[in-house]
Amino acid sequence: MEAAAQKAGVSISGGSTQAKFIDPANMDTSVKPGDDFYTYASGNWVKTNPVPAKETRWGSFNVLRDFNINAVKGLLEESAKNKTAPAGSVEKRVSDFYMAAMDSVTIDKLGYTPIKPDLQRVANLKTKQAVINEIAESRTRGTGSPFFGFYVGQDRKNVEVMVPQFSQGGTTLPDRDYYLKNDARSVKIREAYKEYITKLFTLTGTPAAQATANADVILALETKLAAAQMARVEMRDPYKTYNKLSVADFSKSTPNLDWKKLMPLMKVTGEDTVLINNPSFFVKADSLIAATSLNDLKTYLSWNVLKTSASYLSTDFVNASFAFNQVLTGQKVQTPRWQRMSQLTDGTIGELLGQLYVKKYFTPEAKERMDELIKNLIKAYEVRINNLEWMSPATKEKALAKLHTFTPKIGYPDNWQTYEGFEIKPNTFYANVKNGSRWGYQDMVSRLGKPVDKTRWGMTPPTVNAYYNPVQNEIVFPAGILQFPFFDPNADDAINYGGIGAVIGHEISHGFDDSGSQYDKDGYLRNWWTDEDRQKFMERANQIVEQYNKYTVLDTLHVNGKLTLGENIGDLGGLNAAYTAFKMTKQGQSNEKIDGFTPDQRFFLAWAQVWRTNILPEAAAQQVLVDPHSPGQWRTIGPLVNMDAWYEAFDVKPGDKLYVAPEDRIRLW
């Protein structure tokens, strides 16, 4: 813990730990808080913590993730040393998975042998119909999701029912814009993508000229699929992406794709209704399949096998993947194998590994403290809703009803997933990964026709993150985030409310952001607003869009205010609610300074230190396109300039660069 603690700004001396929860050494007090609060609060930390070569960004989240992945590595290595762990035990299964993943000598010897049967199967396809069947079946085999996405989830307008859901897809690059834009950055990425495709094909013995031609075919086909996709901002609209069709009507819209025959190949039987997020995409994908030659479709399917498996094959394949990733993100050196494989173990069997993690790193005291913080945040939110000037009593009543039916989940699941039927061997890495994919897919489709399992989690216990799930109206906080700088049982309230308190408030606010606010207290996508109140809400939301659109990230790139709106509402609502809750505490009502800072100053500095970040320019450019979160600098500042308390705490005055007149400050929740 010591190395992580020092990085996080906890001073360690003389064998005892003296917590300095706000360390002035991390600040740059030569800057006026009202001119640039981000640099004032975190300037020296940013200067002295460059992005490590194995990362693409470095901030408080990454410091904690680094600590957690080292903790996970320790657990995996301990499990591997335990030679007496019985077959089928948690320790034996996680250790077998990890040890197979770390056996790079065997993996290198095998080269691309593990995927030869899959490539051969594609090569043997003789007809268009056989290709179409393979497109459907590939996801059941763990060999990719060509042409479209598919998952099983709750019906947003009938949340007691699990329903098959089809989504636009078929592309490889992180966003449709990479295919469709012709700026220098996008062109460079496309060229690197073609090199990557060519390289993977040549590694399987394809002649260079053929591999290059394959890359042209794949890029051309994926570009057409990208053009048929809706942009990310549109995809945030829960009504626009809710299109319920009978299987018969869905098939009528796609003459080459008979879903009545294809769905059973996807192990989906007995379902007569589906949800489609973008019906016009499927019409286009269907016509593309008709217009593309059999050989080109087979090339595309081979590519799906290659790109899905490259990270799990020999060093040549892994290095080719990394070389392409370098162009996308700017990362300097490859993440060490132990770290990648620890993360893979967490991602594949996270609820086995999670049992070991919480036993060692999550205390009952932390859970109790979180229970208390959540109760106080709910109370604060209630106060804030009741005091809203712009909302009518009728809508307030519905908002409060929703607030009071939030379900919090803290630390780890009540019912652990057992992964029954998932075979793991200590010497078959690729087979383990593929078995994991198949098992996960089978587990997902097995939920059809069963009652919704509300105990399921969408994140593993070591994850440094949190989430809100609108169809279950739940807020979820894995054990991994419940550590400093977000939370420390020994910290003063200002630190915990400015850190994890604001995160709790943020997740609650997702229930009331531009998208989440369209779901009612029971998780149904249905309107609970008066028309007038909804209009007032959207007027304020649009002001937030305009505020963030003005923030420059890199040369000509700005924050996308529409894409980040939900997260920005989360930050503004969450920090306001956390501050209201903090003012209910003894410290919040006092003026007693600690380390020279008032309680209010400590609260806002705690918020700022959560978001301090260095990021590589390539990664920043990608973030603007694909990430619904604003960059750390603007997450720090964006909410503060709308909060009167921040102006008072740091004596921010007209003339200061961040000053916004009181009448122009955005007040939403």
XYZ file of C-alpha atoms in Angstrom:
669
model
C 0.000 0.000 0.000
C 2.893 2.366 0.737
C 3.907 3.029 -2.871
C 0.318 3.625 -3.873
C -0.249 5.748 -0.794
C 2.717 7.992 -1.552
C 1.555 8.478 -5.134
C -1.907 9.310 -3.859
C -0.582 12.020 -1.565
C -0.459 10.240 1.791
C 2.724 10.959 3.680
C 4.433 8.040 5.405
C 7.084 8.666 8.015
C 8.840 6.959 10.899
C 6.979 3.684 10.449
C 3.575 5.292 11.074
C 1.180 6.635 8.492
C 0.342 10.302 8.934
C -2.570 10.946 6.615
C -2.349 14.205 4.705
C -5.602 13.962 2.853
C -5.023 17.330 1.173
C -1.318 17.659 0.522
C -0.228 21.239 -0.296
C 2.786 19.743 -2.098
C 0.374 18.662 -4.848
C -1.001 22.186 -5.304
C 0.255 25.208 -7.200
C -0.713 28.071 -4.917
C 1.011 30.594 -7.190
C -2.156 30.373 -9.300
C -5.339 32.119 -8.156
C -8.130 29.590 -7.500
C -10.555 31.866 -9.362
C -8.329 31.917 -12.458
C -7.556 28.202 -12.786
C -8.787 26.038 -9.940
C -7.532 22.849 -11.593
C -3.901 24.055 -11.560
C -4.295 25.654 -8.115
C -5.551 22.362 -6.631
C -3.418 19.891 -8.604
C -0.752 21.787 -10.587
C 2.325 20.359 -8.870
C 0.885 16.839 -8.882
C 0.257 17.133 -12.639
C 3.829 18.398 -13.165
C 5.453 15.612 -11.146
C 3.281 12.697 -12.299
C 3.760 12.287 -16.056
C 1.953 9.452 -17.843
C 3.971 6.243 -17.256
C 5.145 4.599 -20.492
C 2.755 1.645 -20.027
C -0.308 3.917 -19.663
C -2.225 6.398 -21.829
C -3.348 8.588 -18.930
C -2.410 8.981 -15.292
C -4.597 10.363 -12.541
C -6.183 9.432 -9.227
C -8.298 6.720 -10.867
C -5.180 5.217 -12.447
C -3.161 5.346 -9.212
C -5.915 3.423 -7.479
C -6.373 1.032 -10.407
C -2.633 0.422 -10.315
C -2.813 -0.399 -6.610
C -5.798 -2.692 -7.217
C -4.245 -4.578 -10.127
C -1.131 -5.166 -7.996
C -3.422 -6.423 -5.232
C -5.110 -8.741 -7.737
C -1.702 -9.973 -8.962
C -0.763 -10.783 -5.355
C -3.980 -12.765 -4.887
C -3.412 -14.685 -8.128
C 0.192 -15.513 -7.250
C -0.806 -16.611 -3.737
C -3.471 -18.861 -5.241
C -0.917 -20.350 -7.643
C 1.405 -21.196 -4.725
C -1.381 -23.040 -2.934
C -0.696 -26.564 -4.176
C -3.316 -28.073 -1.857
C -6.291 -26.110 -3.244
C -8.861 -28.745 -4.268
C -10.042 -29.077 -7.880
C -13.043 -26.808 -8.496
C -12.165 -24.446 -5.605
C -12.085 -20.678 -6.198
C -8.299 -20.572 -5.644
C -7.634 -23.457 -8.049
C -9.824 -22.062 -10.831
C -8.447 -18.499 -10.747
C -4.900 -19.786 -10.468
C -5.342 -22.211 -13.402
C -6.727 -19.431 -15.587
C -3.945 -16.994 -14.644
C -1.089 -19.519 -14.894
C -2.225 -20.609 -18.372
C -2.388 -16.929 -19.361
C 1.149 -16.325 -18.073
C 2.657 -19.354 -19.861
C 3.986 -17.330 -22.785
C 6.472 -20.062 -23.781
C 3.644 -22.497 -24.624
C 1.561 -19.709 -26.186
C 4.480 -18.683 -28.444
C 5.147 -22.283 -29.490
C 1.548 -22.617 -30.650
C 1.641 -19.496 -32.871
C -1.765 -19.232 -34.515
C -2.549 -22.966 -34.215
C -5.438 -22.366 -31.762
C -7.449 -20.445 -34.389
C -6.696 -22.667 -37.403
C -9.973 -24.633 -37.043
C -11.992 -21.380 -37.000
C -10.164 -19.967 -40.040
C -10.576 -23.291 -41.844
C -14.301 -23.365 -41.127
C -14.673 -19.891 -42.698
C -12.530 -20.934 -45.681
C -14.816 -23.940 -46.267
C -18.013 -21.864 -46.556
C -19.433 -22.442 -50.032
C -22.572 -20.271 -50.218
C -23.907 -16.885 -49.111
C -26.404 -18.673 -46.847
C -23.557 -20.563 -45.163
C -21.827 -17.199 -44.558
C -25.021 -15.729 -43.099
C -25.367 -18.731 -40.782
C -21.749 -18.260 -39.697
C -22.410 -14.570 -38.952
C -25.167 -15.683 -36.557
C -23.287 -18.611 -35.018
C -19.899 -16.935 -34.540
C -20.991 -15.194 -31.350
C -21.950 -18.538 -29.777
C -18.425 -19.813 -30.532
C -16.473 -16.882 -29.120
C -15.119 -15.895 -32.546
C -16.486 -12.355 -32.736
C -19.693 -10.450 -33.465
C -19.625 -9.716 -37.201
C -22.044 -7.213 -38.784
C -24.149 -6.445 -35.700
C -24.289 -6.519 -31.928
C -26.590 -8.735 -29.898
C -27.403 -9.023 -26.211
C -30.176 -10.029 -23.840
C -31.461 -7.377 -21.460
C -34.512 -5.951 -19.772
C -37.235 -4.441 -21.952
C -37.121 -0.739 -21.099
C -40.911 -0.444 -21.366
C -41.622 -3.745 -19.623
C -38.756 -4.208 -17.173
C -39.957 -7.508 -15.724
C -39.141 -9.195 -19.047
C -35.785 -10.112 -20.614
C -35.765 -9.608 -24.371
C -33.345 -10.263 -27.290
C -31.833 -6.937 -28.392
C -30.040 -6.247 -31.677
C -27.689 -3.300 -32.088
C -25.733 -1.620 -34.872
C -22.146 -2.845 -35.146
C -19.787 -4.632 -37.481
C -16.958 -2.088 -37.225
C -13.573 -2.334 -35.480
C -12.360 1.249 -34.960
C -13.625 2.926 -31.762
C -16.096 5.267 -33.493
C -17.823 5.705 -36.878
C -16.075 9.078 -37.285
C -12.712 7.349 -37.751
C -14.068 5.845 -40.987
C -15.963 8.889 -42.226
C -13.783 11.912 -41.396
C -10.870 13.015 -43.542
C -8.864 15.095 -41.075
C -5.191 14.159 -40.688
C -5.763 12.322 -37.395
C -8.496 10.052 -38.844
C -6.552 9.372 -42.063
C -3.454 8.366 -40.061
C -5.531 5.963 -37.939
C -7.114 4.362 -41.028
C -3.675 3.814 -42.565
C -2.469 2.189 -39.335
C -5.627 0.062 -39.279
C -4.926 -1.226 -42.791
C -1.356 -2.073 -41.745
C -2.727 -3.935 -38.718
C -5.149 -5.995 -40.836
C -2.384 -6.769 -43.342
C 0.012 -7.818 -40.581
C -2.434 -10.238 -38.913
C -3.254 -11.907 -42.219
C 0.444 -12.296 -43.122
C 1.080 -13.866 -39.690
C -1.304 -16.669 -40.703
C 0.614 -17.314 -43.936
C -1.428 -15.153 -46.314
C 0.832 -13.769 -49.110
C 1.591 -10.036 -48.671
C -0.290 -8.886 -51.788
C -3.388 -10.845 -50.777
C -3.173 -9.552 -47.178
C -3.046 -5.955 -48.468
C -6.044 -6.594 -50.730
C -7.890 -8.106 -47.751
C -7.267 -4.922 -45.760
C -8.818 -2.828 -48.554
C -11.879 -5.096 -48.670
C -12.382 -4.944 -44.886
C -11.918 -1.182 -44.594
C -14.341 -0.578 -47.491
C -17.006 -2.851 -45.990
C -16.633 -1.460 -42.464
C -16.791 2.101 -43.822
C -20.205 1.311 -45.352
C -21.363 -0.167 -42.041
C -20.072 2.935 -40.201
C -22.041 5.199 -42.554
C -25.218 3.292 -41.624
C -24.631 3.711 -37.881
C -26.194 6.446 -35.779
C -23.724 8.786 -34.056
C -23.059 8.424 -30.318
C -25.097 11.504 -29.416
C -28.183 10.080 -31.146
C -27.582 6.717 -29.473
C -28.061 8.392 -26.082
C -31.783 8.877 -26.800
C -33.606 5.964 -25.109
C -36.746 6.476 -27.226
C -34.980 6.735 -30.578
C -33.136 3.486 -29.838
C -36.275 1.637 -28.652
C -37.808 -0.125 -31.646
C -39.872 -3.210 -30.847
C -40.582 -5.565 -33.752
C -41.995 -9.019 -34.156
C -39.410 -11.471 -35.480
C -41.558 -11.805 -38.632
C -41.542 -8.013 -39.263
C -37.826 -7.787 -38.524
C -37.234 -10.513 -41.159
C -39.404 -8.665 -43.704
C -37.127 -5.619 -43.404
C -34.039 -7.754 -44.132
C -34.862 -10.098 -47.077
C -31.488 -11.884 -46.888
C -31.601 -12.378 -43.134
C -34.420 -14.654 -41.988
C -34.311 -14.125 -38.244
C -36.757 -16.992 -37.589
C -33.999 -19.312 -38.837
C -30.985 -17.321 -37.630
C -32.043 -16.781 -34.006
C -32.058 -20.527 -33.187
C -28.457 -20.621 -34.543
C -27.756 -17.901 -31.954
C -29.290 -20.231 -29.300
C -32.362 -17.986 -29.017
C -35.570 -20.000 -29.257
C -39.212 -19.387 -28.457
C -38.946 -15.585 -28.756
C -41.375 -13.779 -31.050
C -40.349 -10.182 -30.306
C -37.051 -8.303 -30.462
C -35.743 -4.806 -29.735
C -33.630 -3.034 -32.382
C -31.626 0.091 -31.568
C -31.285 1.229 -35.188
C -33.600 -0.560 -37.680
C -32.251 1.344 -40.711
C -28.768 -0.030 -39.939
C -30.062 -3.592 -40.361
C -31.713 -2.725 -43.675
C -28.349 -1.379 -44.888
C -26.353 -4.318 -43.458
C -28.744 -6.722 -45.218
C -28.264 -4.981 -48.586
C -24.484 -4.948 -48.038
C -24.480 -8.710 -47.504
C -26.421 -9.073 -50.774
C -24.062 -6.738 -52.671
C -20.772 -8.179 -51.327
C -19.117 -11.156 -53.010
C -18.861 -14.500 -51.220
C -15.058 -14.189 -51.075
C -15.148 -10.692 -49.585
C -17.647 -11.791 -46.925
C -15.371 -14.700 -46.035
C -12.418 -12.287 -45.789
C -14.461 -10.163 -43.364
C -15.380 -13.230 -41.265
C -11.721 -14.335 -41.181
C -10.831 -10.847 -39.957
C -13.371 -11.198 -37.137
C -11.648 -14.400 -36.009
C -8.218 -12.729 -36.199
C -9.046 -9.486 -34.386
C -11.003 -11.307 -31.649
C -8.116 -13.664 -30.903
C -4.942 -11.625 -31.617
C -4.367 -10.595 -27.989
C -4.446 -14.260 -26.881
C -2.021 -15.688 -29.450
C 1.779 -15.623 -29.782
C 3.970 -12.552 -29.269
C 3.892 -11.557 -32.969
C 0.107 -11.181 -32.834
C 0.160 -9.373 -29.490
C 2.849 -6.960 -30.733
C 0.860 -6.225 -33.911
C -2.196 -5.376 -31.787
C -0.115 -3.116 -29.599
C 1.491 -1.341 -32.568
C -1.983 -0.410 -33.805
C -3.092 0.587 -30.314
C -0.069 2.901 -30.082
C -1.337 4.920 -33.047
C -4.824 5.119 -31.505
C -3.751 6.056 -27.966
C -0.101 7.118 -28.005
C 0.871 4.511 -25.383
C 4.684 4.206 -25.301
C 5.329 0.641 -24.113
C 3.113 -2.378 -23.830
C 1.363 -2.968 -20.509
C 3.275 -5.787 -18.728
C 1.885 -9.255 -19.388
C 1.084 -9.896 -15.715
C -1.101 -6.761 -15.668
C -2.936 -7.621 -18.886
C -3.544 -11.177 -17.696
C -4.640 -10.080 -14.208
C -7.171 -7.773 -15.878
C -8.267 -10.574 -18.202
C -8.777 -12.905 -15.226
C -10.888 -10.216 -13.538
C -12.844 -9.645 -16.760
C -13.495 -13.365 -17.334
C -14.055 -14.832 -13.854
C -14.320 -11.636 -11.800
C -16.746 -13.047 -9.247
C -14.376 -15.888 -8.358
C -11.417 -13.516 -8.108
C -13.679 -10.963 -6.379
C -14.291 -13.348 -3.485
C -10.556 -13.395 -2.752
C -10.313 -9.614 -3.226
C -13.065 -8.594 -0.801
C -11.859 -11.065 1.845
C -8.532 -9.240 1.944
C -9.289 -5.651 0.940
C -12.876 -4.760 1.865
C -13.853 -4.188 5.472
C -17.305 -4.304 7.095
C -16.516 -0.788 8.442
C -16.205 0.544 4.890
C -19.603 -0.938 4.032
C -21.211 0.602 7.127
C -19.712 4.009 6.366
C -20.955 3.787 2.770
C -24.461 2.901 3.971
C -24.411 6.044 6.085
C -23.029 8.243 3.280
C -25.670 6.986 0.831
C -28.479 7.669 3.347
C -27.144 11.199 3.840
C -26.846 11.818 0.088
C -30.441 10.646 -0.451
C -31.527 13.000 2.344
C -29.595 15.875 0.737
C -31.112 15.135 -2.669
C -34.569 15.193 -1.093
C -33.875 18.639 0.360
C -32.618 19.876 -2.999
C -35.617 18.519 -4.954
C -38.028 20.113 -2.467
C -36.227 23.455 -2.887
C -36.225 23.497 -6.703
C -37.763 26.756 -7.898
C -38.296 25.601 -11.476
C -40.152 22.332 -10.797
C -43.887 21.995 -10.057
C -45.170 20.112 -6.972
C -46.653 17.358 -9.195
C -43.291 16.520 -10.780
C -41.453 16.931 -7.464
C -43.658 14.240 -5.980
C -42.679 11.820 -8.775
C -38.991 12.778 -8.509
C -39.035 12.104 -4.757
C -40.803 8.779 -5.312
C -38.009 7.797 -7.705
C -35.322 8.967 -5.280
C -36.794 6.879 -2.467
C -36.874 3.686 -4.557
C -33.173 3.781 -5.493
C -31.497 0.445 -4.643
C -27.864 0.804 -3.527
C -25.376 -2.048 -3.958
C -22.063 -1.752 -2.128
C -18.828 -3.701 -2.381
C -19.773 -7.024 -3.921
C -22.777 -9.189 -4.898
C -24.904 -11.000 -2.320
C -24.965 -14.050 -4.605
C -21.637 -14.933 -6.221
C -21.579 -16.241 -9.773
C -20.216 -19.822 -9.797
C -19.404 -20.111 -13.557
C -20.775 -23.642 -13.474
C -19.888 -25.509 -16.664
C -16.977 -23.178 -17.545
C -13.980 -25.479 -18.066
C -10.579 -24.010 -17.090
C -7.308 -25.905 -17.539
C -3.833 -24.783 -16.368
C -2.188 -25.238 -19.799
C -4.723 -24.229 -22.482
C -4.848 -20.440 -22.461
C -6.675 -19.811 -25.738
C -9.205 -22.570 -25.034
C -9.857 -21.037 -21.582
C -10.515 -17.610 -23.100
C -12.789 -19.073 -25.753
C -14.620 -21.216 -23.200
C -15.126 -18.040 -21.181
C -16.678 -16.279 -24.177
C -18.942 -19.215 -24.932
C -19.920 -19.585 -21.294
C -20.710 -15.854 -21.027
C -22.857 -15.961 -24.151
C -24.741 -19.072 -22.994
C -25.253 -17.518 -19.550
C -26.690 -14.399 -21.214
C -29.166 -16.190 -23.494
C -30.207 -18.486 -20.635
C -31.802 -15.435 -18.963
C -34.526 -15.351 -21.619
C -37.861 -16.565 -20.306
C -36.736 -16.271 -16.665
C -37.576 -13.622 -14.049
C -35.145 -10.695 -13.992
C -32.307 -11.370 -11.536
C -31.938 -8.122 -9.637
C -28.961 -9.398 -7.653
C -26.672 -9.411 -10.727
C -23.800 -6.935 -10.955
C -22.423 -5.226 -14.062
C -18.938 -4.674 -12.559
C -16.507 -6.878 -10.648
C -15.497 -6.118 -7.019
C -11.922 -4.850 -7.773
C -13.243 -2.306 -10.321
C -12.427 1.370 -9.651
C -15.746 2.736 -10.892
C -19.452 2.978 -10.093
C -22.663 2.960 -12.146
C -26.378 3.704 -12.308
C -28.707 1.213 -13.998
C -31.950 2.944 -15.075
C -34.063 -0.186 -15.678
C -33.429 -1.310 -12.102
C -33.110 2.174 -10.619
C -29.985 1.045 -8.778
C -26.674 2.689 -7.847
C -23.689 0.362 -7.603
C -20.306 0.908 -5.909
C -17.736 -1.920 -6.246
C -15.241 -2.430 -3.419
C -12.406 -1.234 -5.687
C -13.440 2.442 -5.594
C -13.930 2.577 -1.830
C -10.362 3.698 -1.124
C -8.459 6.972 -0.988
C -8.725 9.528 -2.641
C -12.428 8.668 -2.950
C -12.903 7.285 0.523
C -10.940 6.669 3.696
C -12.537 5.654 7.010
C -9.915 7.794 8.821
C -10.479 10.942 6.742
C -12.471 13.976 7.842
C -15.956 14.387 6.368
C -14.827 17.071 3.890
C -12.595 14.498 2.174
C -15.164 11.715 2.041
C -18.047 13.965 0.971
C -15.926 15.747 -1.667
C -14.697 12.336 -2.901
C -17.005 9.319 -2.635
C -19.947 11.526 -1.531
C -19.803 13.336 -4.876
C -19.492 9.961 -6.667
C -22.631 8.709 -4.863
C -24.383 11.964 -5.745
C -23.177 11.589 -9.330
C -24.734 8.123 -9.670
C -28.004 9.330 -8.097
C -27.952 12.238 -10.563
C -27.811 9.774 -13.452
C -31.356 8.868 -12.483
C -32.164 12.519 -13.150
C -29.934 13.320 -16.138
C -31.220 13.941 -19.689
C -31.501 10.188 -20.361
C -32.029 8.590 -16.923
C -34.762 11.096 -16.073
C -36.926 9.497 -18.758
C -37.233 6.325 -16.654
C -39.693 6.214 -13.750
C -39.201 4.914 -10.211
C -39.800 1.309 -11.308
C -37.264 1.506 -14.139
C -39.833 1.823 -16.940
C -39.112 4.104 -19.886
C -42.207 6.278 -19.490
C -42.788 9.946 -18.890
C -43.409 11.188 -15.337
C -42.915 14.891 -16.057
C -45.347 17.674 -16.854
C -44.584 19.127 -20.300
C -43.715 22.491 -18.776
C -41.265 21.013 -16.246
C -39.581 18.889 -18.913
C -39.102 21.994 -21.037
C -37.553 23.882 -18.092
C -35.263 20.921 -17.412
C -34.091 20.790 -21.038
C -33.460 24.569 -21.105
C -31.056 24.154 -18.183
C -29.541 21.005 -19.706
C -28.873 22.920 -22.940
C -27.051 25.597 -20.945
C -24.766 22.826 -19.637
C -24.183 21.649 -23.232
C -23.140 25.180 -24.213
C -20.901 25.567 -21.154
C -18.886 22.416 -21.931
C -18.785 22.981 -25.706
C -16.560 26.001 -24.983
C -13.862 23.926 -23.250
C -10.816 23.198 -25.465
C -9.167 19.798 -25.029
C -6.484 19.792 -27.722
C -5.699 22.176 -30.605
C -9.108 22.500 -32.367
C -10.852 19.744 -30.385
C -13.480 20.795 -27.875
C -15.480 18.821 -25.318
C -18.655 17.514 -26.998
C -21.301 19.033 -24.718
C -24.088 16.813 -26.061
C -22.161 13.542 -25.794
C -21.000 14.371 -22.235
C -24.281 15.901 -21.046
C -25.368 12.962 -18.869
C -22.017 12.805 -17.074
C -21.839 16.586 -16.678
C -25.324 16.647 -15.131
C -24.086 13.797 -12.915
C -21.122 15.900 -11.765
C -23.111 19.094 -11.200
C -25.991 17.365 -9.406
C -23.679 15.037 -7.504
C -21.337 17.698 -6.173
C -24.226 19.949 -5.154
C -25.916 17.089 -3.299
C -22.631 16.062 -1.655
C -22.106 19.647 -0.492
C -25.633 19.826 0.945
C -24.999 16.515 2.766
C -21.605 17.744 3.992
C -23.248 20.840 5.488
C -25.378 18.497 7.645
C -22.233 17.154 9.356
C -20.501 18.647 12.377
C -17.407 19.556 10.354
C -19.547 21.029 7.577
C -21.091 23.422 10.068
C -17.782 24.479 11.603
C -14.996 26.781 10.424
C -12.170 24.788 11.944
C -9.150 24.661 9.661
C -7.081 21.533 9.017
C -3.635 22.029 7.452
C -4.599 25.654 6.810
C -7.813 24.923 4.877
C -11.408 25.576 5.951
C -13.899 22.667 5.811
C -15.440 24.046 2.594
C -12.037 24.491 0.964
C -11.124 20.904 1.864
C -14.393 19.677 0.357
C -13.708 21.342 -3.012
C -10.009 20.367 -2.973
C -11.031 16.748 -2.305
C -13.234 16.920 -5.406
C -10.379 18.382 -7.464
C -7.831 15.755 -6.439
C -10.150 12.979 -7.625
C -10.007 14.370 -11.204
C -6.347 15.368 -11.554
C -5.063 13.679 -14.697
C -2.323 13.671 -17.297
C -3.320 12.250 -20.680
C -1.438 11.633 -23.934
C -2.615 13.813 -26.865
C -3.655 10.778 -28.941
C -5.689 9.387 -26.039
C -7.243 12.834 -25.447
C -8.319 13.018 -29.106
C -9.905 9.563 -28.832
C -11.615 10.474 -25.547
C -13.367 13.450 -27.143
C -14.889 11.148 -29.781
C -15.863 8.104 -27.734
C -16.041 8.932 -24.028
C -19.254 10.350 -22.526
C -17.132 11.799 -19.668
C -15.440 15.189 -19.938
C -11.646 15.297 -19.419
C -10.451 15.615 -15.807
C -9.605 19.317 -15.999
C -13.145 20.200 -17.068
C -14.773 17.742 -14.685
C -12.947 19.603 -11.918
C -13.977 23.085 -12.996
C -17.319 22.598 -14.779
C -19.555 22.071 -11.728
C -17.668 24.507 -9.454
C -18.294 27.618 -11.532
C -22.034 27.041 -10.994
C -21.798 26.687 -7.194
C -22.065 29.791 -4.986
C -20.289 27.953 -2.139
C -17.124 27.545 -4.197
C -16.975 31.309 -4.868
C -17.289 31.995 -1.141
C -14.779 29.310 -0.113
C -12.011 30.701 -2.338
C -13.067 34.355 -2.492
C -13.602 34.240 -6.266
C -14.481 37.701 -7.537
C -15.544 39.462 -10.768
C -12.434 39.778 -12.935
C -11.201 36.273 -12.059
C -11.025 34.120 -15.213
C -13.473 31.467 -13.984
C -15.972 33.948 -12.554
C -19.573 33.534 -13.701
C -22.160 36.087 -12.559
C -24.675 34.628 -10.047
C -27.607 35.040 -12.456
C -25.706 33.027 -15.126
C -24.822 30.076 -12.892
C -26.676 26.929 -13.974
C -28.907 25.494 -11.273
C -30.407 22.136 -12.124
C -30.688 19.649 -9.227
